[in-house]
PDB file of C-alpha atoms in Angstrom:
ATOM      1  CA  UNK S  12      -9.356  -6.844   4.476  1.00 53.00           C
ATOM      2  CA  UNK S  13     -10.918  -7.053   1.025  1.00 56.00           C
ATOM      3  CA  UNK S  14     -14.202  -5.629   2.353  1.00 56.00           C
ATOM      4  CA  UNK S  15     -12.486  -2.295   3.066  1.00 62.00           C
ATOM      5  CA  UNK S  16     -11.449  -1.605  -0.534  1.00 63.00           C
ATOM      6  CA  UNK S  17     -14.535   0.529  -1.108  1.00 65.00           C
ATOM      7  CA  UNK S  18     -13.764   2.711   1.917  1.00 75.00           C
ATOM      8  CA  UNK S  19     -10.451   3.784   0.360  1.00 76.00           C
ATOM      9  CA  UNK S  20     -12.179   5.146  -2.740  1.00 75.00           C
ATOM     10  CA  UNK S  21     -14.905   6.729  -0.620  1.00 80.00           C
ATOM     11  CA  UNK S  22     -12.401   8.592   1.557  1.00 81.00           C
ATOM     12  CA  UNK S  23     -10.541   9.727  -1.565  1.00 84.00           C
ATOM     13  CA  UNK S  24     -13.643  11.693  -2.644  1.00 85.00           C
ATOM     14  CA  UNK S  25     -13.091  14.315   0.103  1.00 83.00           C
ATOM     15  CA  UNK S  26     -12.949  18.070  -0.395  1.00 86.00           C
ATOM     16  CA  UNK S  27     -10.000  19.082   1.777  1.00 89.00           C
ATOM     17  CA  UNK S  28      -7.059  21.071   0.460  1.00 89.00           C
ATOM     18  CA  UNK S  29      -5.041  17.881   0.115  1.00 90.00           C
ATOM     19  CA  UNK S  30      -7.864  16.173  -1.796  1.00 90.00           C
ATOM     20  CA  UNK S  31      -8.187  19.118  -4.178  1.00 90.00           C
ATOM     21  CA  UNK S  32      -4.505  19.081  -5.121  1.00 90.00           C
ATOM     22  CA  UNK S  33      -3.708  17.842  -8.601  1.00 90.00           C
ATOM     23  CA  UNK S  34      -2.894  14.131  -8.608  1.00 89.00           C
ATOM     24  CA  UNK S  35       0.440  14.846 -10.303  1.00 91.00           C
ATOM     25  CA  UNK S  36       1.536  16.965  -7.344  1.00 92.00           C
ATOM     26  CA  UNK S  37       0.822  14.194  -4.862  1.00 93.00           C
ATOM     27  CA  UNK S  38       2.425  11.544  -7.067  1.00 92.00           C
ATOM     28  CA  UNK S  39       5.653  13.543  -7.421  1.00 93.00           C
ATOM     29  CA  UNK S  40       5.782  14.318  -3.692  1.00 93.00           C
ATOM     30  CA  UNK S  41       5.193  10.655  -2.840  1.00 93.00           C
ATOM     31  CA  UNK S  42       7.969   9.468  -5.154  1.00 92.00           C
ATOM     32  CA  UNK S  43      10.310  12.186  -3.832  1.00 93.00           C
ATOM     33  CA  UNK S  44       9.694  11.047  -0.245  1.00 92.00           C
ATOM     34  CA  UNK S  45      10.247   7.378  -1.126  1.00 92.00           C
ATOM     35  CA  UNK S  46      13.362   7.930  -3.252  1.00 92.00           C
ATOM     36  CA  UNK S  47      15.043  10.208  -0.704  1.00 90.00           C
ATOM     37  CA  UNK S  48      14.376   7.718   2.092  1.00 90.00           C
ATOM     38  CA  UNK S  49      15.511   4.674   0.106  1.00 88.00           C
ATOM     39  CA  UNK S  50      18.665   6.522  -1.008  1.00 87.00           C
ATOM     40  CA  UNK S  51      19.700   7.105   2.611  1.00 86.00           C
ATOM     41  CA  UNK S  52      22.426   4.566   3.535  1.00 84.00           C
ATOM     42  CA  UNK S  53      21.747   2.113   6.347  1.00 81.00           C
ATOM     43  CA  UNK S  54      22.946   4.025   9.421  1.00 81.00           C
ATOM     44  CA  UNK S  55      21.546   5.582  12.578  1.00 81.00           C
ATOM     45  CA  UNK S  56      20.926   8.734  10.510  1.00 84.00           C
ATOM     46  CA  UNK S  57      17.677   7.063   9.465  1.00 86.00           C
ATOM     47  CA  UNK S  58      16.274   7.689  12.976  1.00 88.00           C
ATOM     48  CA  UNK S  59      16.063  11.526  12.799  1.00 89.00           C
ATOM     49  CA  UNK S  60      15.186  11.383   9.104  1.00 88.00           C
ATOM     50  CA  UNK S  61      12.257   9.035   9.723  1.00 89.00           C
ATOM     51  CA  UNK S  62      11.117  11.305  12.565  1.00 90.00           C
ATOM     52  CA  UNK S  63      11.153  14.238  10.140  1.00 90.00           C
ATOM     53  CA  UNK S  64       9.131  12.217   7.615  1.00 90.00           C
ATOM     54  CA  UNK S  65       6.561  11.308  10.279  1.00 92.00           C
ATOM     55  CA  UNK S  66       6.225  14.971  11.277  1.00 92.00           C
ATOM     56  CA  UNK S  67       5.660  16.090   7.684  1.00 92.00           C
ATOM     57  CA  UNK S  68       3.182  13.294   7.106  1.00 93.00           C
ATOM     58  CA  UNK S  69       1.252  14.225  10.267  1.00 93.00           C
ATOM     59  CA  UNK S  70       0.798  17.770   8.946  1.00 93.00           C
ATOM     60  CA  UNK S  71      -0.425  16.507   5.560  1.00 93.00           C
ATOM     61  CA  UNK S  72      -2.766  13.963   7.122  1.00 93.00           C
ATOM     62  CA  UNK S  73      -4.221  16.611   9.452  1.00 93.00           C
ATOM     63  CA  UNK S  74      -4.857  18.880   6.459  1.00 91.00           C
ATOM     64  CA  UNK S  75      -6.650  16.024   4.680  1.00 90.00           C
ATOM     65  CA  UNK S  76      -9.283  15.896   7.436  1.00 89.00           C
ATOM     66  CA  UNK S  77      -9.184  12.095   7.620  1.00 89.00           C
ATOM     67  CA  UNK S  78      -9.359  10.299  10.939  1.00 89.00           C
ATOM     68  CA  UNK S  79      -6.135   8.934  12.504  1.00 89.00           C
ATOM     69  CA  UNK S  80      -8.014   5.669  12.935  1.00 88.00           C
ATOM     70  CA  UNK S  81      -8.281   5.391   9.135  1.00 87.00           C
ATOM     71  CA  UNK S  82      -4.516   5.717   8.810  1.00 88.00           C
ATOM     72  CA  UNK S  83      -3.676   3.186  11.521  1.00 88.00           C
ATOM     73  CA  UNK S  84      -6.095   0.645  10.068  1.00 86.00           C
ATOM     74  CA  UNK S  85      -4.620   0.959   6.580  1.00 85.00           C
ATOM     75  CA  UNK S  86      -1.105   0.862   7.935  1.00 86.00           C
ATOM     76  CA  UNK S  87      -1.896  -2.362   9.806  1.00 84.00           C
ATOM     77  CA  UNK S  88      -3.142  -3.887   6.545  1.00 81.00           C
ATOM     78  CA  UNK S  89       0.292  -3.290   4.976  1.00 80.00           C
ATOM     79  CA  UNK S  90       2.297  -4.823   7.832  1.00 79.00           C
ATOM     80  CA  UNK S  91       2.144  -8.454   6.631  1.00 76.00           C
ATOM     81  CA  UNK S  92       3.808  -7.428   3.353  1.00 74.00           C
ATOM     82  CA  UNK S  93       6.804  -5.691   4.946  1.00 73.00           C
ATOM     83  CA  UNK S  94       7.378  -6.676   8.535  1.00 74.00           C
ATOM     84  CA  UNK S  95       7.274 -10.398   7.777  1.00 73.00           C
ATOM     85  CA  UNK S  96      10.587 -10.036   5.920  1.00 76.00           C
ATOM     86  CA  UNK S  97      11.952  -7.466   8.371  1.00 78.00           C
ATOM     87  CA  UNK S  98      11.311  -9.677  11.398  1.00 76.00           C
ATOM     88  CA  UNK S  99      13.558 -12.498  10.165  1.00 75.00           C
ATOM     89  CA  UNK S 100      16.491 -10.093   9.732  1.00 76.00           C
ATOM     90  CA  UNK S 101      17.231 -10.326  13.456  1.00 76.00           C
ATOM     91  CA  UNK S 102      18.324 -13.962  13.039  1.00 75.00           C
ATOM     92  CA  UNK S 103      20.876 -13.397  10.264  1.00 73.00           C
ATOM     93  CA  UNK S 104      24.233 -11.712   9.929  1.00 73.00           C
ATOM     94  CA  UNK S 105      24.225  -9.016   7.274  1.00 74.00           C
ATOM     95  CA  UNK S 106      27.102  -7.346   5.403  1.00 74.00           C
ATOM     96  CA  UNK S 107      26.583  -3.935   7.011  1.00 72.00           C
ATOM     97  CA  UNK S 108      28.389  -5.015  10.210  1.00 72.00           C
ATOM     98  CA  UNK S 109      31.735  -6.675  10.881  1.00 72.00           C
ATOM     99  CA  UNK S 110      31.119  -7.837  14.453  1.00 73.00           C
ATOM    100  CA  UNK S 111      27.934  -9.466  15.764  1.00 73.00           C
ATOM    101  CA  UNK S 112      26.897  -9.623  19.416  1.00 75.00           C
ATOM    102  CA  UNK S 113      24.421 -12.381  20.314  1.00 74.00           C
ATOM    103  CA  UNK S 114      21.566 -11.246  22.559  1.00 75.00           C
ATOM    104  CA  UNK S 115      19.621 -14.491  22.753  1.00 74.00           C
ATOM    105  CA  UNK S 116      20.782 -17.952  21.706  1.00 75.00           C
ATOM    106  CA  UNK S 117      18.348 -20.699  20.736  1.00 73.00           C
ATOM    107  CA  UNK S 118      18.912 -24.387  19.985  1.00 76.00           C
ATOM    108  CA  UNK S 119      20.253 -25.493  16.587  1.00 72.00           C
ATOM    109  CA  UNK S 120      22.652 -22.544  16.473  1.00 71.00           C
ATOM    110  CA  UNK S 121      19.967 -19.871  16.017  1.00 74.00           C
ATOM    111  CA  UNK S 122      20.813 -16.517  17.629  1.00 76.00           C
ATOM    112  CA  UNK S 123      19.443 -12.981  17.755  1.00 78.00           C
ATOM    113  CA  UNK S 124      22.185 -10.409  17.212  1.00 76.00           C
ATOM    114  CA  UNK S 125      22.190  -6.843  18.531  1.00 80.00           C
ATOM    115  CA  UNK S 126      23.476  -5.518  15.210  1.00 79.00           C
ATOM    116  CA  UNK S 127      20.806  -7.410  13.288  1.00 81.00           C
ATOM    117  CA  UNK S 128      18.120  -5.949  15.563  1.00 81.00           C
ATOM    118  CA  UNK S 129      19.459  -2.475  14.772  1.00 83.00           C
ATOM    119  CA  UNK S 130      19.442  -3.276  11.062  1.00 83.00           C
ATOM    120  CA  UNK S 131      15.854  -4.584  11.273  1.00 84.00           C
ATOM    121  CA  UNK S 132      14.799  -1.428  13.146  1.00 86.00           C
ATOM    122  CA  UNK S 133      16.328   0.806  10.481  1.00 86.00           C
ATOM    123  CA  UNK S 134      14.669  -1.274   7.761  1.00 86.00           C
ATOM    124  CA  UNK S 135      11.293  -1.035   9.542  1.00 88.00           C
ATOM    125  CA  UNK S 136      11.639   2.747   9.809  1.00 89.00           C
ATOM    126  CA  UNK S 137      12.471   2.986   6.119  1.00 89.00           C
ATOM    127  CA  UNK S 138       9.490   0.818   5.234  1.00 89.00           C
ATOM    128  CA  UNK S 139       7.119   2.837   7.425  1.00 90.00           C
ATOM    129  CA  UNK S 140       8.440   6.204   6.257  1.00 90.00           C
ATOM    130  CA  UNK S 141       7.787   5.161   2.641  1.00 89.00           C
ATOM    131  CA  UNK S 142       4.440   3.422   3.054  1.00 91.00           C
ATOM    132  CA  UNK S 143       2.808   6.306   4.946  1.00 92.00           C
ATOM    133  CA  UNK S 144       3.122   8.542   1.867  1.00 93.00           C
ATOM    134  CA  UNK S 145       1.585   5.834  -0.309  1.00 91.00           C
ATOM    135  CA  UNK S 146      -1.310   5.621   2.163  1.00 91.00           C
ATOM    136  CA  UNK S 147      -1.736   9.398   1.969  1.00 92.00           C
ATOM    137  CA  UNK S 148      -1.724   9.299  -1.831  1.00 91.00           C
ATOM    138  CA  UNK S 149      -4.293   6.498  -2.091  1.00 88.00           C
ATOM    139  CA  UNK S 150      -6.507   7.975   0.637  1.00 89.00           C
ATOM    140  CA  UNK S 151      -6.755  11.448  -0.902  1.00 91.00           C
ATOM    141  CA  UNK S 152      -6.740  10.713  -4.642  1.00 89.00           C
ATOM    142  CA  UNK S 153      -9.582   8.973  -6.508  1.00 87.00           C
ATOM    143  CA  UNK S 154      -8.393   6.131  -8.664  1.00 82.00           C
ATOM    144  CA  UNK S 155      -9.442   7.766 -11.948  1.00 81.00           C
ATOM    145  CA  UNK S 156      -7.583  10.977 -11.034  1.00 84.00           C
ATOM    146  CA  UNK S 157      -4.545   8.927 -10.061  1.00 85.00           C
ATOM    147  CA  UNK S 158      -4.474   7.146 -13.425  1.00 82.00           C
ATOM    148  CA  UNK S 159      -4.987  10.358 -15.361  1.00 83.00           C
ATOM    149  CA  UNK S 160      -2.280  12.097 -13.345  1.00 85.00           C
ATOM    150  CA  UNK S 161       0.143   9.244 -13.966  1.00 83.00           C
ATOM    151  CA  UNK S 162      -0.677   9.335 -17.684  1.00 82.00           C
ATOM    152  CA  UNK S 163      -0.004  13.090 -17.832  1.00 83.00           C
ATOM    153  CA  UNK S 164       3.365  12.419 -16.206  1.00 83.00           C
ATOM    154  CA  UNK S 165       4.280   9.998 -18.987  1.00 80.00           C
ATOM    155  CA  UNK S 166       2.904   6.690 -17.759  1.00 77.00           C
ATOM    156  CA  UNK S 167       2.182   4.502 -20.840  1.00 76.00           C
ATOM    157  CA  UNK S 168      -1.464   4.554 -21.925  1.00 75.00           C
ATOM    158  CA  UNK S 169      -1.728   0.752 -22.246  1.00 74.00           C
ATOM    159  CA  UNK S 170      -0.358   0.246 -18.729  1.00 76.00           C
ATOM    160  CA  UNK S 171      -2.706   2.883 -17.327  1.00 76.00           C
ATOM    161  CA  UNK S 172      -5.656   1.139 -18.953  1.00 74.00           C
ATOM    162  CA  UNK S 173      -4.593  -2.305 -17.713  1.00 75.00           C
ATOM    163  CA  UNK S 174      -4.001  -1.042 -14.198  1.00 77.00           C
ATOM    164  CA  UNK S 175      -7.322   0.789 -14.189  1.00 74.00           C
ATOM    165  CA  UNK S 176      -9.279  -2.272 -15.273  1.00 74.00           C
ATOM    166  CA  UNK S 177      -7.474  -4.465 -12.729  1.00 75.00           C
ATOM    167  CA  UNK S 178      -8.230  -2.080  -9.875  1.00 74.00           C
ATOM    168  CA  UNK S 179     -11.854  -1.660 -10.909  1.00 73.00           C
ATOM    169  CA  UNK S 180     -12.249  -5.413 -11.001  1.00 73.00           C
ATOM    170  CA  UNK S 181     -10.894  -5.634  -7.441  1.00 73.00           C
ATOM    171  CA  UNK S 182     -13.971  -3.742  -6.253  1.00 73.00           C
ATOM    172  CA  UNK S 183     -16.223  -6.098  -8.204  1.00 74.00           C
ATOM    173  CA  UNK S 184     -14.397  -9.075  -6.710  1.00 74.00           C
ATOM    174  CA  UNK S 185     -14.787  -7.566  -3.219  1.00 74.00           C
ATOM    175  CA  UNK S 186     -18.569  -7.382  -3.673  1.00 76.00           C
ATOM    176  CA  UNK S 187     -18.599 -10.950  -4.974  1.00 78.00           C
ATOM    177  CA  UNK S 188     -16.571 -12.137  -1.995  1.00 78.00           C
ATOM    178  CA  UNK S 189     -18.917 -10.338   0.415  1.00 79.00           C
ATOM    179  CA  UNK S 190     -21.972 -11.963  -1.204  1.00 81.00           C
ATOM    180  CA  UNK S 191     -20.500 -15.469  -0.925  1.00 82.00           C
ATOM    181  CA  UNK S 192     -19.367 -14.813   2.642  1.00 82.00           C
ATOM    182  CA  UNK S 193     -22.880 -13.639   3.567  1.00 83.00           C
ATOM    183  CA  UNK S 194     -24.377 -16.727   1.921  1.00 84.00           C
ATOM    184  CA  UNK S 195     -22.179 -18.973   4.067  1.00 83.00           C
ATOM    185  CA  UNK S 196     -23.011 -16.996   7.206  1.00 82.00           C
ATOM    186  CA  UNK S 197     -26.761 -17.289   6.551  1.00 85.00           C
ATOM    187  CA  UNK S 198     -26.297 -21.053   6.381  1.00 82.00           C
ATOM    188  CA  UNK S 199     -24.453 -20.931   9.738  1.00 80.00           C
ATOM    189  CA  UNK S 200     -21.218 -22.218   8.244  1.00 81.00           C
ATOM    190  CA  UNK S 201     -18.061 -21.312  10.125  1.00 80.00           C
ATOM    191  CA  UNK S 202     -14.756 -22.606   8.794  1.00 80.00           C
ATOM    192  CA  UNK S 203     -13.235 -22.439  12.295  1.00 79.00           C
ATOM    193  CA  UNK S 204     -16.077 -24.155  14.119  1.00 79.00           C
ATOM    194  CA  UNK S 205     -15.016 -27.422  15.748  1.00 80.00           C
ATOM    195  CA  UNK S 206     -18.646 -28.537  15.870  1.00 81.00           C
ATOM    196  CA  UNK S 207     -18.230 -29.460  12.197  1.00 80.00           C
ATOM    197  CA  UNK S 208     -15.871 -32.158  11.017  1.00 84.00           C
ATOM    198  CA  UNK S 209     -12.566 -31.066   9.532  1.00 84.00           C
ATOM    199  CA  UNK S 210     -13.241 -33.023   6.337  1.00 86.00           C
ATOM    200  CA  UNK S 211     -16.626 -31.321   5.856  1.00 85.00           C
ATOM    201  CA  UNK S 212     -15.169 -27.836   6.422  1.00 84.00           C
ATOM    202  CA  UNK S 213     -12.386 -28.445   3.896  1.00 87.00           C
ATOM    203  CA  UNK S 214     -14.925 -29.771   1.382  1.00 87.00           C
ATOM    204  CA  UNK S 215     -17.142 -26.680   1.697  1.00 85.00           C
ATOM    205  CA  UNK S 216     -14.152 -24.325   1.483  1.00 85.00           C
ATOM    206  CA  UNK S 217     -12.939 -26.119  -1.635  1.00 88.00           C
ATOM    207  CA  UNK S 218     -16.382 -25.729  -3.228  1.00 87.00           C
ATOM    208  CA  UNK S 219     -16.426 -22.061  -2.222  1.00 85.00           C
ATOM    209  CA  UNK S 220     -12.993 -21.359  -3.728  1.00 85.00           C
ATOM    210  CA  UNK S 221     -14.015 -23.132  -6.935  1.00 86.00           C
ATOM    211  CA  UNK S 222     -17.239 -21.127  -7.084  1.00 83.00           C
ATOM    212  CA  UNK S 223     -15.362 -17.865  -6.598  1.00 80.00           C
ATOM    213  CA  UNK S 224     -12.914 -18.807  -9.349  1.00 81.00           C
ATOM    214  CA  UNK S 225     -15.700 -19.553 -11.830  1.00 83.00           C
ATOM    215  CA  UNK S 226     -17.717 -16.473 -10.900  1.00 80.00           C
ATOM    216  CA  UNK S 227     -14.606 -14.315 -11.088  1.00 77.00           C
ATOM    217  CA  UNK S 228     -13.827 -15.580 -14.568  1.00 80.00           C
ATOM    218  CA  UNK S 229     -17.376 -14.988 -15.785  1.00 81.00           C
ATOM    219  CA  UNK S 230     -17.597 -11.586 -14.091  1.00 77.00           C
ATOM    220  CA  UNK S 231     -14.242 -10.607 -15.556  1.00 75.00           C
ATOM    221  CA  UNK S 232     -15.531 -11.259 -19.063  1.00 80.00           C
ATOM    222  CA  UNK S 233     -18.693  -9.227 -18.393  1.00 81.00           C
ATOM    223  CA  UNK S 234     -16.709  -6.386 -16.831  1.00 75.00           C
ATOM    224  CA  UNK S 235     -14.314  -6.275 -19.771  1.00 77.00           C
ATOM    225  CA  UNK S 236     -17.183  -6.189 -22.278  1.00 82.00           C
ATOM    226  CA  UNK S 237     -19.017  -3.502 -20.289  1.00 80.00           C
ATOM    227  CA  UNK S 238     -15.942  -1.277 -20.146  1.00 74.00           C
ATOM    228  CA  UNK S 239     -15.349  -1.672 -23.885  1.00 77.00           C
ATOM    229  CA  UNK S 240     -18.964  -0.577 -24.476  1.00 81.00           C
ATOM    230  CA  UNK S 241     -18.237   2.542 -22.424  1.00 76.00           C
ATOM    231  CA  UNK S 242     -15.363   3.556 -24.655  1.00 73.00           C
ATOM    232  CA  UNK S 243     -12.448   1.880 -22.930  1.00 70.00           C
ATOM    233  CA  UNK S 244      -9.749   0.642 -25.258  1.00 66.00           C
ATOM    234  CA  UNK S 245      -6.024   0.833 -25.813  1.00 65.00           C
ATOM    235  CA  UNK S 246      -6.319   4.574 -26.489  1.00 65.00           C
ATOM    236  CA  UNK S 247      -8.566   5.385 -23.514  1.00 64.00           C
ATOM    237  CA  UNK S 248      -5.817   7.384 -21.780  1.00 64.00           C
ATOM    238  CA  UNK S 249      -3.992   8.452 -24.938  1.00 65.00           C
ATOM    239  CA  UNK S 250      -5.758  11.743 -25.568  1.00 68.00           C
ATOM    240  CA  UNK S 251      -6.362  13.367 -22.196  1.00 71.00           C
ATOM    241  CA  UNK S 252      -7.263  17.011 -22.016  1.00 77.00           C
ATOM    242  CA  UNK S 253      -4.220  19.116 -21.211  1.00 80.00           C
ATOM    243  CA  UNK S 254      -4.226  20.514 -17.708  1.00 82.00           C
ATOM    244  CA  UNK S 255      -1.485  22.883 -16.613  1.00 84.00           C
ATOM    245  CA  UNK S 256      -0.303  23.041 -13.025  1.00 84.00           C
ATOM    246  CA  UNK S 257      -0.680  26.340 -11.215  1.00 87.00           C
ATOM    247  CA  UNK S 258       2.234  28.364  -9.881  1.00 89.00           C
ATOM    248  CA  UNK S 259       1.234  27.440  -6.328  1.00 90.00           C
ATOM    249  CA  UNK S 260       1.353  23.741  -7.196  1.00 90.00           C
ATOM    250  CA  UNK S 261       4.783  24.099  -8.786  1.00 92.00           C
ATOM    251  CA  UNK S 262       5.940  25.960  -5.690  1.00 92.00           C
ATOM    252  CA  UNK S 263       4.620  23.199  -3.435  1.00 91.00           C
ATOM    253  CA  UNK S 264       6.436  20.513  -5.457  1.00 92.00           C
ATOM    254  CA  UNK S 265       9.732  22.419  -5.385  1.00 93.00           C
ATOM    255  CA  UNK S 266       9.383  23.183  -1.672  1.00 93.00           C
ATOM    256  CA  UNK S 267       8.688  19.571  -0.698  1.00 93.00           C
ATOM    257  CA  UNK S 268      11.497  18.166  -2.868  1.00 92.00           C
ATOM    258  CA  UNK S 269      13.919  20.742  -1.447  1.00 93.00           C
ATOM    259  CA  UNK S 270      12.802  19.874   2.068  1.00 91.00           C
ATOM    260  CA  UNK S 271      13.247  16.143   1.465  1.00 91.00           C
ATOM    261  CA  UNK S 272      16.726  16.625   0.003  1.00 90.00           C
ATOM    262  CA  UNK S 273      17.805  19.038   2.756  1.00 90.00           C
ATOM    263  CA  UNK S 274      16.540  16.730   5.509  1.00 88.00           C
ATOM    264  CA  UNK S 275      18.314  13.724   3.984  1.00 87.00           C
ATOM    265  CA  UNK S 276      21.605  15.611   3.527  1.00 86.00           C
ATOM    266  CA  UNK S 277      21.416  17.106   7.018  1.00 85.00           C
ATOM    267  CA  UNK S 278      20.715  13.763   8.684  1.00 82.00           C
ATOM    268  CA  UNK S 279      23.541  12.074   6.786  1.00 78.00           C
ATOM    269  CA  UNK S 280      26.130  14.801   7.468  1.00 77.00           C
ATOM    270  CA  UNK S 281      25.372  15.595  11.097  1.00 76.00           C
ATOM    271  CA  UNK S 282      24.096  12.263  12.455  1.00 71.00           C
ATOM    272  CA  UNK S 283      25.808   9.458  10.563  1.00 57.00           C
TER     273      UNK S 283
END
């Protein structure tokens, strides 16, 4: 997964209408989509609302000119962080229901409840409906534009600088990881090969992890020094050039926020 970090920044350098939008517009729209979805109570009203979110996202993604394969790959990379927790919800009783109907019963008193499956489904839809807008934001906005846009919206300068340096170092670490991985491959080392003894594989992996730790520490010091030489400091994002939003961009923000609020209210009133 770490090898694909560079592709995110490369795709963000596009020239579509979505790419050319000011970063502040996309940040506000993303937060509006997430907040309106999270604010929706846990009920079946999430089903039509999530469908509306997916439809809106499809239009935006089509306008960005990016391949659907890019989206599905990046969405799959986020699944371990969300669905791992969501999956275990089907085994527990939660406070949103009073009665629980077992579907499957396992030994040791473990059961899968119909109500818990419904709750997990709603939670998965909420997670997906939020994460797709984050994927759109990261796939159409270069990291420097994203940091500058956040700073113009009031994000603290020190936090913007720290976040920027951390993200830039991730790309350096990805290159370092690829180099070490290639070095092991050239030497025909495979950590999953049963032709090698388990003890030997663990020994080599331990050496590799130690090497990466030391190289990361040394590279981090060099990266920090190099960025300071290029003018980065605590005030790097303090004095950005003022950039006013156009009337069309204000109209887009208001339209999307209104649409999100109307869709949430409509789903809650007519479906819940």
